[in-house]
mmCIF file of C-alpha atoms in Angstrom:
data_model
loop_
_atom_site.group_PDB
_atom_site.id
_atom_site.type_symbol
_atom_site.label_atom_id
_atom_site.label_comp_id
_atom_site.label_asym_id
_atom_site.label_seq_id
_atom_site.Cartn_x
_atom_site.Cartn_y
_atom_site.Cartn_z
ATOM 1 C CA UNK A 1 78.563 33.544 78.891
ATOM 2 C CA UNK A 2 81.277 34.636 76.783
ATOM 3 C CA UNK A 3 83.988 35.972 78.809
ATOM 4 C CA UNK A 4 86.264 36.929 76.172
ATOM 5 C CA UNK A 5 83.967 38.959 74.341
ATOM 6 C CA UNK A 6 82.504 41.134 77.074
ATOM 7 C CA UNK A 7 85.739 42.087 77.925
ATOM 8 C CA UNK A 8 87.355 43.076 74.495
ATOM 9 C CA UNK A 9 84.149 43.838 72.864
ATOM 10 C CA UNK A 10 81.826 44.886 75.375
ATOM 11 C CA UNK A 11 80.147 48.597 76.537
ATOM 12 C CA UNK A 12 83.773 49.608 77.121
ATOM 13 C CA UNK A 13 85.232 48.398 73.862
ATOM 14 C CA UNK A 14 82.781 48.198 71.141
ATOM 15 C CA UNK A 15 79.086 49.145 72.013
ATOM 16 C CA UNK A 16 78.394 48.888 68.610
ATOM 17 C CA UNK A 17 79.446 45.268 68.531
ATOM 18 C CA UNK A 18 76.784 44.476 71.468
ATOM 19 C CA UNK A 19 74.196 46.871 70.211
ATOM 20 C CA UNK A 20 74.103 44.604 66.924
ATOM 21 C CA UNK A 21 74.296 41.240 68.992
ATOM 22 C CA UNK A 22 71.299 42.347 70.188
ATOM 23 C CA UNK A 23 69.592 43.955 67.521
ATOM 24 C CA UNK A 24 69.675 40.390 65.970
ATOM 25 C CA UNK A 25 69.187 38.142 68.990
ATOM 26 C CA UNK A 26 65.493 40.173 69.598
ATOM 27 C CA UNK A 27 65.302 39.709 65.725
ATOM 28 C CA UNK A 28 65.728 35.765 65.532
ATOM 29 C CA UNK A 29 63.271 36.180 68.470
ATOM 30 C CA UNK A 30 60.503 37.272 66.454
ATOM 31 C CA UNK A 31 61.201 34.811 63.812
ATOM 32 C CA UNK A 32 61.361 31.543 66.644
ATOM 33 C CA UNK A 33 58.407 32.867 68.101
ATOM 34 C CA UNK A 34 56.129 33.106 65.072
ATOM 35 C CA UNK A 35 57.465 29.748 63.629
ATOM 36 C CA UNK A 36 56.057 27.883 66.781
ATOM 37 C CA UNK A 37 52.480 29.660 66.621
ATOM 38 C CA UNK A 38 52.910 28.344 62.509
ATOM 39 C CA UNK A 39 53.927 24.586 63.799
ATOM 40 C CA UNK A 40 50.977 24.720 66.083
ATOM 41 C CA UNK A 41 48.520 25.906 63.870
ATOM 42 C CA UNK A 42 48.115 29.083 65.334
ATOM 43 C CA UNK A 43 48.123 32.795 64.815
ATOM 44 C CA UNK A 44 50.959 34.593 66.145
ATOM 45 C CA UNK A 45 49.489 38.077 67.052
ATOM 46 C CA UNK A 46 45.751 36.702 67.556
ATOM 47 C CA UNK A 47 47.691 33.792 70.411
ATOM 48 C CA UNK A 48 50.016 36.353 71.714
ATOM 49 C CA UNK A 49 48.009 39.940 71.508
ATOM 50 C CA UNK A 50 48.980 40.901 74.304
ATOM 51 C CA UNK A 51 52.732 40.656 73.973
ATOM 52 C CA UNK A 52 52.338 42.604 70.935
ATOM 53 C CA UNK A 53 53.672 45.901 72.713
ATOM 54 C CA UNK A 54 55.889 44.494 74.121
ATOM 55 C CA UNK A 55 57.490 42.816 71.137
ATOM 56 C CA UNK A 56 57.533 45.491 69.253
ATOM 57 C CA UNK A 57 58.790 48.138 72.296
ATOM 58 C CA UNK A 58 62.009 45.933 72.554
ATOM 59 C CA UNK A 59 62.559 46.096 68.676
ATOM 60 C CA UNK A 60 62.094 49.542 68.693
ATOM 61 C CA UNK A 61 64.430 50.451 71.052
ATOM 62 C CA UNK A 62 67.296 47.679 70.029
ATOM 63 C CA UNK A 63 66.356 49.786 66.246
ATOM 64 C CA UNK A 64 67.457 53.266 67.699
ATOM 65 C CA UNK A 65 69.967 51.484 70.385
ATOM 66 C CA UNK A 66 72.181 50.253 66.917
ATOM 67 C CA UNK A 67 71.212 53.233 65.075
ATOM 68 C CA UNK A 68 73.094 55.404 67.252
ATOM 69 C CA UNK A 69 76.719 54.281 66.276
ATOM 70 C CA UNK A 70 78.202 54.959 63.152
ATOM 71 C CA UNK A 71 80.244 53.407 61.010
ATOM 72 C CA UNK A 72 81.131 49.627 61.640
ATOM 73 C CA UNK A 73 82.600 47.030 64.214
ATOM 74 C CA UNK A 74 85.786 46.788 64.673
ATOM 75 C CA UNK A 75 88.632 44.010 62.690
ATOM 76 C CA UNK A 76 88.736 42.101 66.080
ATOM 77 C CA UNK A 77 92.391 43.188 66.027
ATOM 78 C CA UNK A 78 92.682 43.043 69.831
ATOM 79 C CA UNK A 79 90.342 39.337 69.789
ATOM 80 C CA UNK A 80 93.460 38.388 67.612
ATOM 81 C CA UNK A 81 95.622 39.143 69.601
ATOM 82 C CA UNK A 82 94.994 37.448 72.025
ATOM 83 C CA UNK A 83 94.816 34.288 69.980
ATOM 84 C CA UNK A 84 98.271 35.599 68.528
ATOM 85 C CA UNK A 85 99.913 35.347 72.620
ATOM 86 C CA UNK A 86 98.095 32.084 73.196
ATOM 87 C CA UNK A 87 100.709 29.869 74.291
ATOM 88 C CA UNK A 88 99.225 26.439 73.188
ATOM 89 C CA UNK A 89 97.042 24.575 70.968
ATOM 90 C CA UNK A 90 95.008 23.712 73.972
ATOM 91 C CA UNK A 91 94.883 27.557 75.159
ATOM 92 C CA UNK A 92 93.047 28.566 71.411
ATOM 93 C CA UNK A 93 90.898 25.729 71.870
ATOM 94 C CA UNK A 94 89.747 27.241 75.282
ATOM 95 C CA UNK A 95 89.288 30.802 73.663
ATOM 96 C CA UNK A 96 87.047 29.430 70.867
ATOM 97 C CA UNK A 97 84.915 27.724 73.347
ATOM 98 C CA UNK A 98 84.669 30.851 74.803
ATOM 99 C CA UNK A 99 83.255 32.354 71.647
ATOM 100 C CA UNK A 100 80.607 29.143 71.082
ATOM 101 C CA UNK A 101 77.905 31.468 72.648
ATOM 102 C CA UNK A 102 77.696 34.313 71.068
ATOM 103 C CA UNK A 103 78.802 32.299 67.489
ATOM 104 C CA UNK A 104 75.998 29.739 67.989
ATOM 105 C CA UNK A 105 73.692 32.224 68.441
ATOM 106 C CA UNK A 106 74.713 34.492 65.415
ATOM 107 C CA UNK A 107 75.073 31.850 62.859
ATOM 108 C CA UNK A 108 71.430 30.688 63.656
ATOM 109 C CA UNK A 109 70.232 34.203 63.792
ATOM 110 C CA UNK A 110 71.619 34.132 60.186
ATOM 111 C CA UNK A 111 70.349 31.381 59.288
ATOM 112 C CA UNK A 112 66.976 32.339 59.491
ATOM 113 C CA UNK A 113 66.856 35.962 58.660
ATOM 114 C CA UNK A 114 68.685 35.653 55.480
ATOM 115 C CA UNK A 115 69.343 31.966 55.178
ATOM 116 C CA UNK A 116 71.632 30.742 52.070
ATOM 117 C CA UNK A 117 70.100 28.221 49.707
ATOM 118 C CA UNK A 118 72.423 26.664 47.069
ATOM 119 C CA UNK A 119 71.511 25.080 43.846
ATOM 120 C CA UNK A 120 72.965 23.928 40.812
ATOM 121 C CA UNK A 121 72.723 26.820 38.005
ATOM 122 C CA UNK A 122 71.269 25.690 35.110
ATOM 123 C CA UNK A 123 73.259 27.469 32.200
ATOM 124 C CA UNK A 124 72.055 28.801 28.406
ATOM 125 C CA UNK A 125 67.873 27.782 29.907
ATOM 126 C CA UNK A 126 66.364 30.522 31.793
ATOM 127 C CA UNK A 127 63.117 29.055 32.227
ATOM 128 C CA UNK A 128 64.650 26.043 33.390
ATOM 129 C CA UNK A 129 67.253 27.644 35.740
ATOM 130 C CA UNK A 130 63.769 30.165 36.912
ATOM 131 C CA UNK A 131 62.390 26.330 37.903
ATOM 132 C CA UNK A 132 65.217 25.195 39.912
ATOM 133 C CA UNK A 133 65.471 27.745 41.596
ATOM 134 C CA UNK A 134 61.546 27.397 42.731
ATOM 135 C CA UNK A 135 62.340 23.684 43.659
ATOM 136 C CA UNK A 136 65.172 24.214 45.444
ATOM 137 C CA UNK A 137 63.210 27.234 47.744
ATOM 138 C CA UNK A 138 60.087 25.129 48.381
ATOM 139 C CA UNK A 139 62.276 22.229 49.129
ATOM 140 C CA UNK A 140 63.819 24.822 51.670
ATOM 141 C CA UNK A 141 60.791 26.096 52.952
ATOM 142 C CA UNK A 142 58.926 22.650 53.098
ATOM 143 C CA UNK A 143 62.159 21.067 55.149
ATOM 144 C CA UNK A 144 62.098 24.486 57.835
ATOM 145 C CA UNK A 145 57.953 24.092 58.112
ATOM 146 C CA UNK A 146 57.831 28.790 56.469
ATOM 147 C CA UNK A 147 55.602 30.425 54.770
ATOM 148 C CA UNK A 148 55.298 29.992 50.921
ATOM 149 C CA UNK A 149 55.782 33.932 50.120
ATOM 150 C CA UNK A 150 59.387 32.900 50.138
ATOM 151 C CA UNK A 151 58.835 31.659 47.306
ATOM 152 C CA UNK A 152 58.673 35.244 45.516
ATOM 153 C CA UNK A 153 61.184 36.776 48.074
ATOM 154 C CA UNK A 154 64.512 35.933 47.553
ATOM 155 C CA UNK A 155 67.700 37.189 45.475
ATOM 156 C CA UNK A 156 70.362 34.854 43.284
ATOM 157 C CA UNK A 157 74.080 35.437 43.786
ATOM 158 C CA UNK A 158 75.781 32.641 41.131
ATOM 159 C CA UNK A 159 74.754 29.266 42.617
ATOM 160 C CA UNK A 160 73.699 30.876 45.768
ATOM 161 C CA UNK A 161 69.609 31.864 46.435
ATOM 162 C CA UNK A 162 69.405 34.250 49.881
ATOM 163 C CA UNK A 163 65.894 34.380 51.387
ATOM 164 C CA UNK A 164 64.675 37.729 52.778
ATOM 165 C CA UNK A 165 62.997 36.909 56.024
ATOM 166 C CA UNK A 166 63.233 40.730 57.609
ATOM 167 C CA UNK A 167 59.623 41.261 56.356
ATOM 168 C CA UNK A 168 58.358 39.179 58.634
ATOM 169 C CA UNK A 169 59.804 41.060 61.744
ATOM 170 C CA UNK A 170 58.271 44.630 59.664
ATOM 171 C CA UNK A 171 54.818 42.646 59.671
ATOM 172 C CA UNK A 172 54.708 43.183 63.896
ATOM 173 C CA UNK A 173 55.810 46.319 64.012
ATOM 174 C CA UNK A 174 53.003 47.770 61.680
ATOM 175 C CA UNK A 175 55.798 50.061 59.877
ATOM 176 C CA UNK A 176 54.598 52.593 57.219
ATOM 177 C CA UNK A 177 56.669 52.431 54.109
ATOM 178 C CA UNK A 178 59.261 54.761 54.812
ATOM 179 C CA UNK A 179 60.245 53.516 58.223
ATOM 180 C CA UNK A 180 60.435 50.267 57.275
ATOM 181 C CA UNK A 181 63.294 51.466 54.793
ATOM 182 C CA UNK A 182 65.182 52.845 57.281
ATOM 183 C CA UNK A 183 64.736 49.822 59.875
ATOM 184 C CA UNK A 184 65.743 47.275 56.515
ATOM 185 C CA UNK A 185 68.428 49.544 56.376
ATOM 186 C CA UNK A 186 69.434 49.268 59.905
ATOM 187 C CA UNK A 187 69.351 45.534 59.916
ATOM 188 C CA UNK A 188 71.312 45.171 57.047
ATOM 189 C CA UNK A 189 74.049 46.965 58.733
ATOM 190 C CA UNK A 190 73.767 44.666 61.971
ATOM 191 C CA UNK A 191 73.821 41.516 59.736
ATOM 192 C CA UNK A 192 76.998 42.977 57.655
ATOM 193 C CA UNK A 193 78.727 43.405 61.288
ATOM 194 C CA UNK A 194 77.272 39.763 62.661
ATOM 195 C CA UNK A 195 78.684 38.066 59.667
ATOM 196 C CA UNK A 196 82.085 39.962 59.923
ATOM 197 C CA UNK A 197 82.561 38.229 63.665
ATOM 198 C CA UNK A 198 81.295 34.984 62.001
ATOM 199 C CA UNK A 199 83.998 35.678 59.226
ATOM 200 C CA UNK A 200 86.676 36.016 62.268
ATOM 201 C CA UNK A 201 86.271 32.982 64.040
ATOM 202 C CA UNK A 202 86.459 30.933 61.094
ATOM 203 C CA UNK A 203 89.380 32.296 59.725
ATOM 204 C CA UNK A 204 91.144 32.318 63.349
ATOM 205 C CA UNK A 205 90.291 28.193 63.303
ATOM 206 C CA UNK A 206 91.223 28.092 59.984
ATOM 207 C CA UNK A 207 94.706 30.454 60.991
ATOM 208 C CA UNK A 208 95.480 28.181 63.929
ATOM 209 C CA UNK A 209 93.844 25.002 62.843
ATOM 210 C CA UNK A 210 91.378 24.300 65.261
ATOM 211 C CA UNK A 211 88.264 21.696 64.680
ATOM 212 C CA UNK A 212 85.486 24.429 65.590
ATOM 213 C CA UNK A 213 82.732 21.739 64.417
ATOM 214 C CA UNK A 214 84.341 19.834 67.363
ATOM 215 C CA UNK A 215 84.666 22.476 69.717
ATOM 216 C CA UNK A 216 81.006 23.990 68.763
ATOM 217 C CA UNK A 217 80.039 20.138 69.314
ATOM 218 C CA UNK A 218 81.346 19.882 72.913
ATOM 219 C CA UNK A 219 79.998 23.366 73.848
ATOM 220 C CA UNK A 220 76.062 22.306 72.441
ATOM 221 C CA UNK A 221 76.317 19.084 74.588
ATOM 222 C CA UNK A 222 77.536 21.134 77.583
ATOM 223 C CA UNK A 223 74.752 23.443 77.527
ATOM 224 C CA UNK A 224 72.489 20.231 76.908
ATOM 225 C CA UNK A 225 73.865 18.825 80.151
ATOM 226 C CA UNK A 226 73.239 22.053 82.243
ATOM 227 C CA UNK A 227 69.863 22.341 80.708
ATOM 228 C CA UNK A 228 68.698 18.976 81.823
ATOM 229 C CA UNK A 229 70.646 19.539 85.153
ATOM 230 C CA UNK A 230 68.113 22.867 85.496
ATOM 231 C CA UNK A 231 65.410 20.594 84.898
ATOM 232 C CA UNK A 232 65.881 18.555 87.363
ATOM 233 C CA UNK A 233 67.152 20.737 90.040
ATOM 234 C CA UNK A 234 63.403 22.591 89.099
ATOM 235 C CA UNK A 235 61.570 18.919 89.187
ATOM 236 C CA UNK A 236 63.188 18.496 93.195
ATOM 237 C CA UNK A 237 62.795 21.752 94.213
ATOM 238 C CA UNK A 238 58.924 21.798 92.996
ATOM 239 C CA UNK A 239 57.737 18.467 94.508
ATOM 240 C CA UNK A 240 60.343 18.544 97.884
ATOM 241 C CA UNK A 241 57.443 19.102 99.571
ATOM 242 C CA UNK A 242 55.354 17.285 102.378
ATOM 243 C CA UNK A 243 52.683 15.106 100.925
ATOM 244 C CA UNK A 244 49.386 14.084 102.207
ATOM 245 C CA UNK A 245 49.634 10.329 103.084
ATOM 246 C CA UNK A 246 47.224 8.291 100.045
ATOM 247 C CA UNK A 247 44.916 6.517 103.098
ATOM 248 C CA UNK A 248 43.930 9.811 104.338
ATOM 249 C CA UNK A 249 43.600 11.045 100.358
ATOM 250 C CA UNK A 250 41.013 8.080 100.382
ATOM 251 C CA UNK A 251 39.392 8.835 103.429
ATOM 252 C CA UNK A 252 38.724 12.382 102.228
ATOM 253 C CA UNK A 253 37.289 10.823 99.451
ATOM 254 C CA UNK A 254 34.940 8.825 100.593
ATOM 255 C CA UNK A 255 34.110 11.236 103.012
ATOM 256 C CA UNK A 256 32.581 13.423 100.348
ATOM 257 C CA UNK A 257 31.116 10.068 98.809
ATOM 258 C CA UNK A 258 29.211 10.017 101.862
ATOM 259 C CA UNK A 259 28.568 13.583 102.513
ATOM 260 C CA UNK A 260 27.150 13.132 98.802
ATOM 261 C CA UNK A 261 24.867 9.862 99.876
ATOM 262 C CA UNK A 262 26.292 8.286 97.260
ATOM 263 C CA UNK A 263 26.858 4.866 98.748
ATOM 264 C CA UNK A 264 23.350 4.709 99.304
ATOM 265 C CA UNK A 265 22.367 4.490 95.776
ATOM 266 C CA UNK A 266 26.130 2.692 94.178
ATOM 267 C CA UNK A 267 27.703 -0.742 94.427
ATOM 268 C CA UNK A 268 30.685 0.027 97.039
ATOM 269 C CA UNK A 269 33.000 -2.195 93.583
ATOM 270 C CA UNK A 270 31.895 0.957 91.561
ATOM 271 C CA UNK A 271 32.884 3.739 94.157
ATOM 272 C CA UNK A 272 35.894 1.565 95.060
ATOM 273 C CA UNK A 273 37.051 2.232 91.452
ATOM 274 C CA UNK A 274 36.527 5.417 91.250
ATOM 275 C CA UNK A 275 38.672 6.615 94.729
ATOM 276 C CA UNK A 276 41.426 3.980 93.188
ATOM 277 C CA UNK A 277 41.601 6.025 90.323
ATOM 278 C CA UNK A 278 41.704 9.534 91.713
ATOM 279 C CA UNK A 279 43.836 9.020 94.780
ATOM 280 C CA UNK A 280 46.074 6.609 93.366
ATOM 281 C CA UNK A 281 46.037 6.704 89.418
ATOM 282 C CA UNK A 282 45.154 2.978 88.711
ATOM 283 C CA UNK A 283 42.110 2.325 86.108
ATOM 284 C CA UNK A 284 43.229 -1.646 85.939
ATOM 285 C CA UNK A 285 43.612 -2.630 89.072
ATOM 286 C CA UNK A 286 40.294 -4.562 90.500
ATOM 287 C CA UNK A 287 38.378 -2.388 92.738
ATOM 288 C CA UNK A 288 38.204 -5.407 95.701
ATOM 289 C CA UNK A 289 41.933 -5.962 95.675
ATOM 290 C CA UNK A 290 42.668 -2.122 96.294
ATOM 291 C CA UNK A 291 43.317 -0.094 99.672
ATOM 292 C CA UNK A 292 40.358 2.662 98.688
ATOM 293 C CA UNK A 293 38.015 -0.612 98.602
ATOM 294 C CA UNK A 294 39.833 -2.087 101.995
ATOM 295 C CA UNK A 295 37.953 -0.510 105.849
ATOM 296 C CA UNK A 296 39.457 3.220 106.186
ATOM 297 C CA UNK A 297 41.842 3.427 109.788
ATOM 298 C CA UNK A 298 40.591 5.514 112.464
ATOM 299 C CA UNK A 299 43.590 8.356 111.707
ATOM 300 C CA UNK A 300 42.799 8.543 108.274
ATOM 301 C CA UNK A 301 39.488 9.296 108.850
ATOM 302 C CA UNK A 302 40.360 11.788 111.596
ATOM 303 C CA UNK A 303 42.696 13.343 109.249
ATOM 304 C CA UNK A 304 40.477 13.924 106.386
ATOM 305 C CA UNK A 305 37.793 15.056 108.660
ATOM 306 C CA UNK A 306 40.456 18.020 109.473
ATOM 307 C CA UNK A 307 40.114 18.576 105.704
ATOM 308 C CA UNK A 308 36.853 18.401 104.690
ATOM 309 C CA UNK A 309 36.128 21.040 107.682
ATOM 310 C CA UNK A 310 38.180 23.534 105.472
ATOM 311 C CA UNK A 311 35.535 23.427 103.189
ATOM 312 C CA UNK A 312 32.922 23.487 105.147
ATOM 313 C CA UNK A 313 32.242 19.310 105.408
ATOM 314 C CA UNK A 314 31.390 17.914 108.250
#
């Protein structure tokens, strides 16, 4: 979490700082979430209908949560500061790593709501410079797997071409025209106060020269490592359990082979195969050289006798 952050700009400090954080984290949401329905060839609000509400309840409320405070964030002057007193190098460093979370997170949210294309102008040929300008969009859209209305939804700022996604988030909230100016409104505000936090922490590197690639570098691999770490921990803490020894797995098996009177009517190799497969996942392995074709012990039998009587087998 970042640390730094909570405390300077959090409820206490600037609300309107976290309200916007927010505003555009359940934004980007949206947007992630309807991109993977697209890569899997699926409908977002037919696959998903009944998170609809919910969806749009939390977008809602972050909406009228941002709404509430005028004006804009603050300069960061007291986030300065503190990088101002920093005794070290070494000390910024740390202070900027503390900021990786909530910068990764904006900077993508950015991306993708109003991501920046650039292309090379092409001067005194409108048709040709309307053309590039196509190319270098579908290329865009192609390369991030979106939707081709892009490709009449976007503004050009001198070599720059900015994408408007925020239509996208309007399509799930079923907005009637005039709401949906206020909420583009809204949004447009809590991007213009994102960016100004992205703004600070590169000109604080910049200030105090400080490799942020490197530091947002060792921050992404960190939260790779606890990921996986998760992962695992999950993995051992869902099979740490006691496990039914595979003879007795077998025995139950065959038990319901019999119950079945199965072997009366198939080749023992055949049935052999079959339990080798299911109890112990091997389809190569020949049925005569495997324990399920070998005679079942006494306690495994016993044991999966216990079993089968839970179902009513005996």
């Amino acid at each position: 979490m970042m640390r730094l952050i909570y405390e300077l700009l959090g409820r206490d400090r600037d609300p309107r700082y976290e309200a916007g954080r927010n505003l555009l984290s359940l934004a980007y949401g949206v947007l992630q979430w309807k991109d993977n329905m697209q890569r899997a060839g699926l409908s977002a609000r037919e696959s998903n209908i009944g998170n609809i509400l919910g969806i749009r309840l939390h977008l809602y409320r972050a909406y009228l949560e941002y709404e509430r405070f005028p004006g804009g964030v603050s300069r960061f002057d007291k986030l300065e500061l503190v990088f101002y007193n920093a005794p070290t190098k070494g000390h910024r460093e740390h202070l900027l790593y503390d900021m990786m979370s909530d910068y990764v997170l904006i900077t993508e949210a950015l991306n993708r709501i109003r991501p920046i294309i650039c292309y090379q102008p092409i001067n005194n040929d409108r048709r040709a410079d309307h053309e590039a300008q196509k190319t270098a969009v579908r290329n865009y859209l192609r390369l991030h797997h979106l939707s081709d209305i892009y490709l009449d939804c976007y503004n050009v700022f001198d070599d720059m071409i900015l994408l408007n996604c925020e239509d996208e988030i309007f399509e799930e909230l079923e907005l009637n025209s005039r709401n949906i100016d206020r909420m583009d409104r809204v949004l447009n505000q809590a991007l213009l106060d994102m960016r100004s936090f992205i703004r600070f922490v590169d000109r604080i590197s910049s200030i105090y020269d400080l490799d942020i690639k490197r530091v947002k570098d060792l921050y992404l691999y960190g939260e790779k490592q606890l990921k996986e770490s998760e992962e695992q921990q999950e993995l051992k803490t869902r099979f740490n359990y006691q496990k039914m020894p595979r003879t007795h797995r077998i025995a139950a098996v065959w038990g319901l082979i019999d119950k079945l009177g199965l072997a009366k009517s198939k080749d023992r190799t055949i049935l052999a195969a079959f339990v080798e497969a299911v109890t112990g996942g091997n389809i190569e392995a020949r049925p005569q050289d495997t324990v399920a074709y070998k005679k079942t012990e006494q306690s495994a039998k016993k044991a999966a006798a216990e079993w089968l009587k839970k179902i009513g087998i005996e």
